């Protein structure tokens, strides 16, 4: 701490003082100005949802109090642009350096690159650090220098690399910069993280369930490692109760570092092995694999920054997604007629969190049963999840939709009834979140449409009245999915022929962008009183069928697939082109998913790499990996349900 530099420490999703490389580096160099900048305009269509903003509002004062005890309270700023706010901070205190920890989502990559270039041009030193990952994305490539596109091969390579598991210690004292009073700061309330009284009321359930803040994150981690890790693999099959680590929101907001998680889990593994607890090996394997999926989600976003808009695999370019707002609304409200799916969506709606297994089930249902564009589902998850994480959401939704080389097969259709019997065998999860079915016998709880009339009458269930009939029958869903895949291949063949003639072929998702999802506000917090009338999306989309249109020009024509008119569909700015946490009572994670000539040259290039998209986008799909049979696990090694095969065609 003997330096004389004045440094601005830019906090983002690293809301901790322990193992915070940027903060530690600034503390060594001299005086420090810790700042958090809230700039809604910079977030664009990925403006955080209600639950995420609630968490942020609780976590920032926790961090500020910790920093104040070290000598420098956190400065909060609401700004029109992040760059302008940083420049104002630098000018106010005469700072010579800006430090921050890396982010890897496509929005942040572009913003950070712009800020680094602007400040560097003005003579400000800008340094960034790895505060979020075990392995930086540019450290893990195959022998040819190409990015991996299958998780197993990526994680296998990672496990052969050394892990820096010695977290940097928190500074014991921070020296405040002179002139901090000149910075235009604001209070936590002035940030506007809770935009209405209705939101504050809706957040009451979150306050009872969660305790944000970095110290609480460490307590949660220690409790999981000591009491929950041993049975992690066994509890992964249960969708109800506190059966996971519940660390996902803490990791997302950077309240605990992944290095610290990795270190404590490894130490506990050694301890359990010394005690000859053989069952620990499987649990540690599955938990570290879930950490690996989180790493892989950042890796994909960094190397393929278009994946929040387009599928990684080119074949889905012509998939005939169904633009059906009514079905999308039914799915969001938990009114599909499939109990496990509906229970999951209602829990998500009410609490902002669900078990990872439920996230897989409901997202698969949206894409495979309803043929809803995966980008819609991803955006909805972003808007409502407490631990909304763009990189993990991208990985999860692309995996489910068959958009990854090692994802679910495009033709795989899992039976929700079988999934319910497997993951909620007693029906308690369904009864908790669907009070209409609370009196249904366990035998029929996951397929009430098959129950005898007398059973339904006794249970007080009237299908189509107080609980919906299935939105689509299983065999119809199977036929529609097969027909969609057949149409996709026909369009793909036609497009390849057209491209060989010099025509331009548009992506099928280019005209199907994310809806402006209405924000959900709950006036009731009891599961038995969940509202079912969510605000209806408005969009004009008269033609839900895929049509191959030829627009003739002078010498060429353009093939446009699935041309859709929409007056209220939100445009996407292309970047590529430039738990509810329950507090533990005893023991209790979420949707997880170049060579240099000298070491000095490696270090120099790595410092600049994350701030630039140039060289970061390796759009390489290796042919060997396209046919790879390895499958990324959904937090367990088994399938999530029995796949439904197509029956013979019915007579007309």
XYZ file of C-alpha atoms in Angstrom:
652
model
C 0.000 0.000 0.000
C 2.949 2.269 -0.421
C 2.055 3.519 -3.913
C 0.912 7.010 -4.781
C -1.499 6.349 -7.646
C -5.146 7.341 -7.538
C -7.235 4.462 -8.844
C -10.920 4.095 -9.666
C -12.159 0.570 -8.864
C -15.188 -0.160 -11.047
C -17.449 -2.715 -9.351
C -19.894 -4.696 -11.513
C -20.693 -8.352 -10.818
C -17.890 -8.712 -8.266
C -19.619 -7.398 -5.138
C -17.105 -8.649 -2.578
C -13.860 -7.559 -0.936
C -12.377 -11.042 -0.493
C -10.582 -12.525 -3.519
C -11.273 -9.433 -5.600
C -8.166 -9.037 -7.823
C -9.056 -5.535 -9.060
C -9.606 -4.179 -5.541
C -6.456 -5.873 -4.225
C -4.332 -4.420 -7.049
C -5.696 -0.909 -6.499
C -5.098 -1.094 -2.744
C -1.424 -1.905 -3.309
C -0.871 1.004 -5.688
C -2.188 3.876 -3.542
C -5.509 5.598 -2.840
C -8.797 4.122 -4.057
C -12.228 5.273 -5.236
C -14.661 2.312 -5.302
C -17.632 3.032 -7.606
C -20.748 1.243 -8.800
C -22.454 2.722 -11.850
C -26.089 1.989 -12.657
C -26.788 2.782 -16.298
C -30.082 1.317 -17.593
C -29.446 2.666 -21.106
C -26.322 0.530 -21.421
C -28.282 -2.634 -20.588
C -30.640 -2.269 -23.555
C -33.042 -5.169 -23.941
C -31.138 -7.020 -21.215
C -32.186 -4.631 -18.479
C -32.232 -6.755 -15.282
C -35.580 -8.061 -14.098
C -37.333 -7.302 -10.826
C -35.743 -10.111 -8.791
C -32.227 -9.368 -10.024
C -32.617 -5.685 -9.215
C -33.932 -6.547 -5.749
C -30.832 -8.630 -5.075
C -28.595 -5.823 -6.258
C -30.345 -3.345 -3.972
C -29.646 -5.561 -0.945
C -26.092 -6.438 -1.904
C -24.728 -2.951 -2.616
C -25.253 -1.570 0.941
C -23.662 -4.750 2.298
C -20.587 -4.145 0.149
C -20.522 -0.420 0.945
C -20.533 -1.110 4.681
C -17.599 -3.494 4.302
C -15.634 -1.010 2.201
C -16.398 1.795 4.653
C -14.954 -0.280 7.485
C -11.745 -0.484 5.441
C -11.666 3.275 4.909
C -13.477 3.877 1.574
C -17.284 3.714 1.252
C -18.750 2.687 -2.094
C -19.763 5.564 -4.381
C -23.062 4.938 -6.170
C -23.763 6.676 -9.484
C -26.795 6.656 -11.752
C -25.690 7.696 -15.220
C -26.831 8.158 -18.788
C -23.686 6.409 -20.040
C -21.111 4.391 -18.123
C -18.234 6.014 -20.003
C -19.347 9.526 -19.043
C -19.671 8.501 -15.387
C -16.195 6.987 -15.318
C -14.693 10.080 -16.939
C -16.421 12.274 -14.373
C -14.965 10.170 -11.531
C -11.488 10.291 -13.026
C -11.599 14.077 -13.561
C -13.032 14.745 -10.074
C -10.221 13.017 -8.193
C -7.391 13.287 -10.714
C -7.178 9.516 -11.115
C -4.529 7.975 -13.333
C -5.836 4.415 -13.451
C -9.048 2.407 -13.820
C -9.269 -1.241 -12.734
C -12.093 -3.765 -13.019
C -12.719 -7.495 -13.225
C -13.630 -9.162 -16.505
C -17.145 -9.892 -17.742
C -17.781 -12.173 -20.706
C -21.354 -11.639 -21.910
C -21.633 -10.057 -25.390
C -23.094 -6.780 -24.083
C -20.269 -6.235 -21.592
C -17.574 -7.259 -24.060
C -18.556 -4.474 -26.436
C -18.985 -1.861 -23.690
C -15.677 -2.717 -21.974
C -13.786 -2.632 -25.255
C -15.155 0.843 -26.032
C -14.348 2.181 -22.555
C -10.827 0.788 -22.591
C -10.076 2.384 -25.963
C -11.549 5.767 -24.992
C -9.714 6.005 -21.671
C -6.438 4.719 -23.063
C -6.615 7.386 -25.767
C -6.828 9.988 -22.982
C -3.752 8.646 -21.217
C -5.602 6.738 -18.470
C -4.140 3.361 -17.538
C -6.803 0.634 -17.750
C -6.214 -2.805 -16.279
C -8.636 -5.705 -16.017
C -8.402 -8.926 -14.022
C -9.894 -12.410 -13.807
C -12.288 -12.329 -10.878
C -14.965 -14.677 -12.245
C -13.415 -17.853 -13.665
C -10.994 -20.680 -13.022
C -9.772 -20.435 -16.626
C -9.830 -17.423 -18.905
C -11.535 -18.177 -22.258
C -8.360 -17.518 -24.246
C -6.427 -20.063 -22.170
C -8.351 -23.133 -23.370
C -8.141 -24.106 -27.046
C -7.549 -27.363 -28.886
C -4.239 -28.366 -30.427
C -5.089 -26.418 -33.586
C -5.840 -23.225 -31.671
C -9.588 -23.484 -32.221
C -12.315 -23.004 -29.630
C -14.017 -26.129 -28.319
C -17.695 -26.539 -29.161
C -18.469 -29.529 -26.934
C -18.424 -29.362 -23.167
C -16.783 -32.716 -22.481
C -13.758 -31.918 -24.634
C -13.519 -28.427 -23.137
C -13.719 -29.647 -19.533
C -11.309 -32.504 -20.183
C -8.762 -29.954 -21.408
C -9.432 -27.729 -18.396
C -8.821 -30.570 -15.968
C -5.332 -30.951 -17.439
C -4.489 -27.300 -16.775
C -3.251 -25.941 -13.439
C -5.843 -24.049 -11.400
C -4.912 -20.918 -9.496
C -6.832 -21.761 -6.351
C -5.100 -19.386 -3.947
C -7.606 -16.530 -3.629
C -6.199 -13.054 -3.165
C -6.741 -11.855 0.366
C -8.975 -8.910 1.135
C -7.041 -5.678 1.781
C -6.879 -4.844 5.482
C -7.058 -1.099 4.806
C -8.017 1.215 1.929
C -6.692 4.753 1.496
C -9.453 7.138 0.355
C -8.693 9.497 -2.511
C -8.863 13.251 -1.923
C -11.655 15.035 -3.770
C -14.233 12.269 -3.449
C -16.783 14.917 -2.453
C -16.572 16.260 -6.026
C -18.006 13.047 -7.471
C -21.711 13.236 -8.338
C -22.997 10.316 -6.286
C -26.479 9.241 -5.185
C -28.177 7.078 -2.561
C -29.207 3.458 -3.055
C -32.851 4.511 -3.392
C -31.956 7.085 -6.054
C -30.592 4.308 -8.266
C -34.215 3.280 -8.881
C -33.664 -0.462 -8.540
C -37.208 -0.910 -7.224
C -39.296 1.127 -9.607
C -42.689 0.982 -7.867
C -44.520 0.165 -4.650
C -45.924 -2.917 -6.347
C -42.404 -4.207 -6.893
C -41.502 -3.582 -3.272
C -44.571 -5.557 -2.213
C -43.745 -8.387 -4.582
C -40.241 -8.589 -3.167
C -41.482 -9.428 0.325
C -41.159 -13.158 -0.350
C -37.564 -12.684 -1.489
C -36.644 -10.899 1.727
C -37.868 -13.854 3.784
C -36.016 -16.385 1.668
C -32.665 -14.846 0.760
C -29.832 -12.967 2.455
C -27.735 -11.215 -0.226
C -24.236 -9.968 0.482
C -20.720 -11.366 0.303
C -20.505 -12.391 3.951
C -23.789 -14.290 3.640
C -22.453 -15.910 0.484
C -19.460 -17.235 2.390
C -21.720 -18.599 5.111
C -23.892 -20.316 2.495
C -20.815 -21.824 0.843
C -19.377 -23.134 4.096
C -22.699 -24.657 5.110
C -23.118 -26.385 1.755
C -19.587 -27.765 1.767
C -19.941 -29.068 5.319
C -23.515 -30.374 5.175
C -24.824 -30.500 1.617
C -21.964 -31.593 -0.609
C -21.892 -35.230 0.503
C -25.418 -35.918 -0.789
C -25.377 -33.494 -3.708
C -25.625 -36.194 -6.378
C -28.540 -37.900 -4.637
C -30.455 -34.675 -4.059
C -29.998 -33.698 -7.702
C -32.921 -36.012 -8.523
C -35.331 -34.051 -6.316
C -36.995 -30.871 -7.582
C -38.689 -29.842 -4.342
C -37.194 -28.471 -1.143
C -33.682 -27.223 -0.534
C -31.740 -29.881 -2.421
C -29.065 -27.808 -4.186
C -26.204 -25.558 -3.121
C -28.253 -22.376 -3.709
C -25.030 -20.587 -4.667
C -26.052 -19.475 -8.167
C -27.161 -15.893 -7.348
C -24.149 -15.368 -5.110
C -21.873 -16.508 -7.924
C -23.690 -14.398 -10.514
C -23.288 -11.189 -8.514
C -19.733 -12.109 -7.590
C -20.390 -12.196 -3.851
C -18.253 -15.319 -3.669
C -15.468 -16.232 -6.081
C -15.476 -19.451 -8.057
C -11.861 -19.972 -7.002
C -12.897 -20.033 -3.376
C -15.740 -22.434 -4.135
C -13.373 -24.735 -5.994
C -10.771 -24.630 -3.243
C -13.185 -25.406 -0.402
C -14.834 -28.247 -2.331
C -11.471 -29.808 -3.142
C -10.364 -29.541 0.484
C -13.608 -31.158 1.649
C -13.128 -33.905 -0.924
C -9.727 -34.743 0.524
C -11.169 -34.766 4.029
C -14.010 -37.111 3.056
C -11.650 -39.417 1.193
C -9.458 -39.630 4.296
C -12.578 -40.632 6.202
C -13.199 -43.302 3.526
C -16.539 -41.765 2.523
C -16.663 -43.270 -0.953
C -20.031 -41.665 -1.771
C -18.361 -38.246 -1.776
C -16.574 -38.877 -5.079
C -19.753 -38.849 -7.174
C -21.135 -35.745 -5.473
C -17.883 -33.807 -5.890
C -17.732 -34.905 -9.543
C -21.253 -33.637 -10.258
C -20.809 -30.385 -8.379
C -17.502 -29.530 -10.080
C -19.117 -30.441 -13.393
C -21.806 -27.837 -12.715
C -19.028 -25.316 -12.006
C -17.477 -26.416 -15.317
C -20.729 -25.714 -17.151
C -20.712 -22.197 -15.728
C -17.154 -21.760 -17.015
C -18.187 -23.165 -20.399
C -21.063 -20.683 -20.691
C -18.575 -17.795 -20.457
C -16.235 -19.583 -22.839
C -18.930 -19.893 -25.523
C -20.043 -16.269 -25.141
C -16.487 -14.997 -25.465
C -15.570 -17.111 -28.488
C -18.993 -16.982 -30.176
C -20.495 -13.634 -29.094
C -23.455 -13.980 -31.478
C -25.002 -16.838 -29.467
C -27.499 -14.628 -27.623
C -29.147 -13.999 -31.006
C -28.414 -17.020 -33.195
C -27.931 -20.744 -32.858
C -24.375 -22.000 -32.799
C -25.226 -24.732 -35.301
C -26.108 -23.504 -38.763
C -28.781 -26.115 -39.471
C -31.276 -24.383 -37.134
C -31.055 -21.323 -39.338
C -34.155 -22.621 -41.138
C -36.081 -24.122 -38.235
C -39.795 -23.162 -38.476
C -40.328 -21.649 -35.038
C -43.982 -21.082 -34.173
C -44.766 -17.438 -33.414
C -47.724 -18.043 -31.115
C -48.260 -15.466 -28.397
C -51.159 -17.346 -26.810
C -49.079 -20.474 -26.300
C -46.203 -18.400 -25.001
C -48.560 -16.753 -22.519
C -49.940 -20.114 -21.344
C -46.408 -21.407 -20.825
C -45.372 -18.325 -18.834
C -48.454 -18.489 -16.621
C -48.119 -22.197 -15.884
C -51.350 -23.045 -17.706
C -50.226 -25.715 -20.177
C -52.173 -28.587 -18.603
C -48.986 -30.522 -17.806
C -48.648 -30.381 -13.979
C -44.850 -30.560 -13.597
C -44.316 -27.902 -16.270
C -46.996 -25.657 -14.778
C -45.657 -26.056 -11.240
C -42.196 -25.062 -12.418
C -43.408 -21.979 -14.255
C -45.559 -20.848 -11.327
C -42.663 -21.258 -8.911
C -40.481 -19.251 -11.285
C -43.156 -16.569 -11.593
C -43.706 -16.287 -7.840
C -40.183 -16.646 -6.514
C -37.692 -15.953 -9.296
C -36.019 -19.318 -8.837
C -36.421 -22.995 -9.705
C -34.303 -26.120 -9.500
C -32.008 -26.631 -12.500
C -33.884 -29.801 -13.423
C -37.141 -27.850 -13.638
C -35.466 -25.228 -15.835
C -34.456 -27.974 -18.236
C -37.955 -29.478 -18.254
C -39.897 -26.237 -18.817
C -37.490 -24.913 -21.451
C -37.537 -28.212 -23.324
C -41.342 -28.154 -23.253
C -41.450 -24.632 -24.699
C -39.094 -25.485 -27.554
C -40.126 -29.066 -28.390
C -43.855 -29.188 -27.521
C -44.820 -25.605 -28.366
C -42.088 -24.829 -30.957
C -41.597 -21.419 -29.317
C -38.372 -19.658 -30.410
C -35.667 -20.392 -27.867
C -34.719 -16.718 -27.815
C -38.150 -15.882 -26.363
C -37.671 -18.343 -23.530
C -34.157 -17.130 -22.872
C -35.338 -13.522 -22.641
C -38.183 -14.492 -20.290
C -35.759 -16.325 -17.999
C -33.570 -13.228 -18.028
C -36.505 -11.057 -16.981
C -37.780 -13.187 -14.091
C -34.907 -15.220 -12.629
C -33.330 -14.104 -9.393
C -29.998 -15.510 -10.594
C -30.538 -14.374 -14.197
C -27.232 -14.980 -15.920
C -27.065 -14.260 -19.643
C -24.159 -16.611 -20.342
C -25.763 -19.537 -18.488
C -29.147 -18.835 -20.084
C -27.584 -18.865 -23.551
C -25.894 -22.192 -22.866
C -29.026 -23.735 -21.376
C -31.453 -22.677 -24.095
C -29.096 -23.496 -26.967
C -28.431 -26.885 -25.392
C -32.134 -27.695 -25.008
C -33.046 -26.523 -28.517
C -30.460 -28.717 -30.233
C -28.351 -25.668 -31.123
C -25.104 -27.143 -29.777
C -23.107 -30.089 -31.149
C -23.472 -31.921 -27.827
C -26.936 -30.647 -26.870
C -30.216 -32.501 -26.783
C -31.029 -34.117 -30.082
C -33.368 -31.867 -32.013
C -35.898 -34.693 -32.298
C -35.820 -35.594 -28.604
C -39.215 -35.121 -26.940
C -39.369 -35.860 -23.217
C -42.657 -36.950 -21.668
C -43.640 -34.542 -18.833
C -45.677 -37.288 -17.199
C -42.665 -39.599 -16.957
C -40.482 -36.709 -15.809
C -42.970 -35.940 -13.044
C -42.967 -39.540 -11.823
C -39.172 -39.516 -11.826
C -38.414 -36.167 -10.193
C -41.576 -35.609 -8.120
C -42.743 -39.172 -7.371
C -44.950 -38.164 -4.446
C -46.427 -35.165 -6.252
C -45.594 -32.803 -3.403
C -43.871 -30.273 -5.657
C -46.913 -30.121 -7.945
C -49.326 -29.816 -4.998
C -47.264 -26.955 -3.550
C -47.449 -24.823 -6.675
C -50.747 -25.959 -8.213
C -53.355 -25.745 -5.435
C -56.038 -26.790 -7.953
C -54.499 -30.285 -7.887
C -53.801 -30.419 -4.160
C -56.324 -33.220 -3.583
C -55.396 -35.316 -6.591
C -54.158 -38.821 -5.688
C -50.466 -39.415 -6.371
C -51.372 -42.030 -8.995
C -52.964 -39.360 -11.209
C -51.185 -36.172 -10.114
C -48.925 -36.029 -13.192
C -51.598 -36.993 -15.743
C -54.983 -35.826 -14.446
C -56.482 -36.115 -17.936
C -56.386 -39.911 -17.554
C -58.072 -39.941 -14.136
C -61.629 -41.361 -13.873
C -64.392 -38.799 -13.549
C -65.147 -39.827 -9.983
C -61.532 -39.190 -8.953
C -61.567 -35.740 -10.527
C -64.881 -34.931 -8.864
C -63.645 -35.894 -5.399
C -60.439 -33.922 -5.956
C -62.433 -30.869 -7.054
C -60.748 -30.782 -10.459
C -62.710 -29.839 -13.556
C -60.398 -29.996 -16.549
C -60.864 -27.040 -18.831
C -62.452 -25.016 -16.029
C -60.262 -24.741 -12.912
C -57.260 -26.490 -14.465
C -56.540 -26.547 -18.201
C -56.560 -29.548 -20.460
C -53.205 -30.298 -22.106
C -52.327 -27.473 -24.476
C -51.161 -30.080 -26.998
C -51.457 -33.849 -26.801
C -48.293 -35.926 -26.699
C -48.730 -37.627 -30.066
C -49.639 -34.337 -31.745
C -46.530 -32.698 -30.280
C -44.460 -35.589 -31.629
C -45.925 -35.200 -35.104
C -45.483 -31.411 -35.118
C -41.861 -31.683 -34.007
C -41.083 -34.271 -36.684
C -42.797 -32.151 -39.323
C -40.849 -29.064 -38.197
C -37.553 -30.928 -38.473
C -38.517 -32.219 -41.919
C -39.409 -28.685 -43.022
C -36.110 -27.423 -41.639
C -34.086 -29.874 -43.727
C -36.096 -29.063 -46.860
C -35.478 -25.352 -46.364
C -31.829 -26.019 -45.571
C -31.411 -27.929 -48.835
C -33.186 -25.174 -50.771
C -30.994 -22.542 -49.125
C -27.790 -24.365 -50.017
C -28.903 -24.589 -53.630
C -29.771 -20.905 -53.582
C -26.411 -19.953 -52.064
C -24.622 -21.915 -54.752
C -26.356 -19.615 -57.262
C -25.158 -16.500 -55.417
C -28.375 -15.715 -53.537
C -28.592 -14.290 -50.005
C -30.317 -16.420 -47.371
C -31.546 -14.850 -44.152
C -31.540 -16.512 -40.742
C -34.978 -17.764 -39.685
C -34.595 -15.963 -36.349
C -33.624 -12.633 -37.900
C -37.256 -11.535 -37.958
C -38.235 -13.236 -34.706
C -36.693 -11.111 -32.006
C -37.359 -11.060 -28.298
C -40.730 -9.798 -27.146
C -40.827 -6.926 -24.732
C -41.837 -9.265 -21.910
C -44.204 -7.530 -19.461
C -42.723 -7.291 -15.990
C -44.498 -9.606 -13.554
C -45.704 -8.031 -10.325
C -47.163 -10.295 -7.653
C -49.574 -8.850 -5.144
C -49.825 -12.178 -3.331
C -46.900 -14.174 -2.020
C -48.714 -17.342 -1.045
C -48.427 -20.233 -3.521
C -52.089 -20.992 -2.912
C -53.112 -17.562 -4.132
C -51.052 -17.202 -7.285
C -52.562 -14.902 -9.906
C -53.152 -16.426 -13.300
C -54.036 -13.408 -15.383
C -50.703 -12.087 -16.564
C -50.662 -9.158 -18.954
C -51.057 -10.425 -22.503
C -48.268 -9.794 -24.959
C -49.243 -7.713 -27.934
C -47.774 -8.366 -31.328
C -49.186 -8.605 -34.787
C -48.168 -11.852 -36.377
C -50.832 -13.111 -38.728
C -48.857 -15.770 -40.496
C -47.553 -18.545 -38.227
C -46.588 -20.832 -41.065
C -43.196 -20.958 -42.665
C -43.192 -19.775 -46.249
C -40.368 -19.732 -48.706
C -40.686 -16.460 -50.539
C -38.716 -15.478 -53.589
C -38.141 -11.771 -53.986
C -36.991 -11.258 -57.529
C -34.442 -8.610 -58.258
C -32.663 -7.636 -61.449
C -30.349 -10.626 -61.675
C -30.635 -12.217 -58.220
C -33.325 -12.985 -55.708
C -33.267 -13.297 -51.945
C -34.802 -16.224 -50.122
C -36.485 -15.010 -46.935
C -37.554 -17.697 -44.487
C -40.452 -17.082 -42.116
C -41.086 -13.449 -42.951
C -43.088 -12.036 -40.069
C -44.583 -8.649 -39.523
C -44.545 -7.411 -35.953
C -45.356 -3.966 -34.662
C -44.491 -4.584 -31.026
C -41.571 -6.964 -31.264
C -38.371 -5.612 -29.854
C -35.432 -5.199 -32.172
C -32.128 -6.828 -31.341
C -28.917 -4.870 -31.553
C -26.444 -7.276 -33.047
C -23.311 -7.516 -30.998
C -21.784 -10.138 -33.249
C -21.612 -7.692 -36.060
C -19.328 -5.057 -34.666
C -32.448 -20.327 -6.396
C -35.559 -19.203 -4.823
C -32.976 -19.412 -2.277
C -34.390 -20.911 0.842
C -32.438 -20.173 3.989
C -30.921 -23.403 5.218
C -32.125 -24.925 8.417
C -29.814 -27.877 8.118
C -28.335 -28.599 4.756
C -29.387 -27.448 1.311
C -26.984 -24.404 -7.494
C -29.074 -23.369 -10.607
C -29.210 -23.538 -14.928
C -25.895 -24.433 -15.460
C -24.339 -23.855 -18.366
C -2.272 -18.700 -29.724
C 0.854 -19.379 -29.030
C 3.336 -16.694 -27.903
C 7.098 -16.691 -27.898
C 7.540 -15.855 -24.221
C 5.643 -15.818 -20.939
C 5.878 -12.034 -20.834
C 4.230 -11.845 -24.241
C 1.482 -14.188 -23.039
C 0.814 -11.963 -20.043
C 0.751 -8.808 -22.167
C -1.665 -10.271 -24.685
C -3.958 -11.680 -22.009
C -4.295 -8.278 -20.362
C -5.706 -6.828 -23.586
C -7.616 -9.859 -24.809
C -10.789 -9.595 -22.769
C -11.275 -5.938 -23.653
C -11.311 -6.563 -27.371
C -13.606 -8.518 -29.617
C -10.904 -8.601 -32.280
C -9.431 -12.060 -32.081
C -11.961 -13.177 -29.486
C -14.487 -14.497 -31.990
C -13.327 -17.840 -33.284
C -16.306 -18.932 -35.307
C -14.957 -22.399 -35.886
C -17.100 -25.511 -35.769
C -14.872 -28.511 -36.129
C -16.316 -31.258 -38.281
C -15.209 -33.929 -35.857
C -17.047 -32.190 -33.031
C -20.230 -31.723 -35.047
C -20.764 -35.474 -34.919
C -19.487 -35.880 -31.380
C -21.642 -38.217 -29.364
C -20.664 -36.731 -26.027
C -23.604 -35.207 -24.200
C -23.490 -32.342 -21.753
C -25.244 -33.450 -18.603
C -28.144 -31.505 -17.149
C -26.644 -31.775 -13.649
C -27.154 -35.551 -13.657
C -25.970 -38.396 -15.815
C -29.397 -39.725 -16.685
C -31.983 -38.507 -19.182
C -34.618 -36.138 -17.947
C -37.451 -38.391 -19.069
C -38.571 -40.947 -21.549
C -38.434 -39.745 -25.127
C -41.682 -40.029 -27.041
C -41.506 -41.871 -30.325
C -43.816 -41.050 -33.208
C -46.789 -43.407 -33.538
C -48.188 -44.523 -36.836
C -50.318 -41.955 -38.646
C -53.980 -42.000 -37.726
C -56.578 -42.695 -40.331
C -58.079 -39.620 -41.876
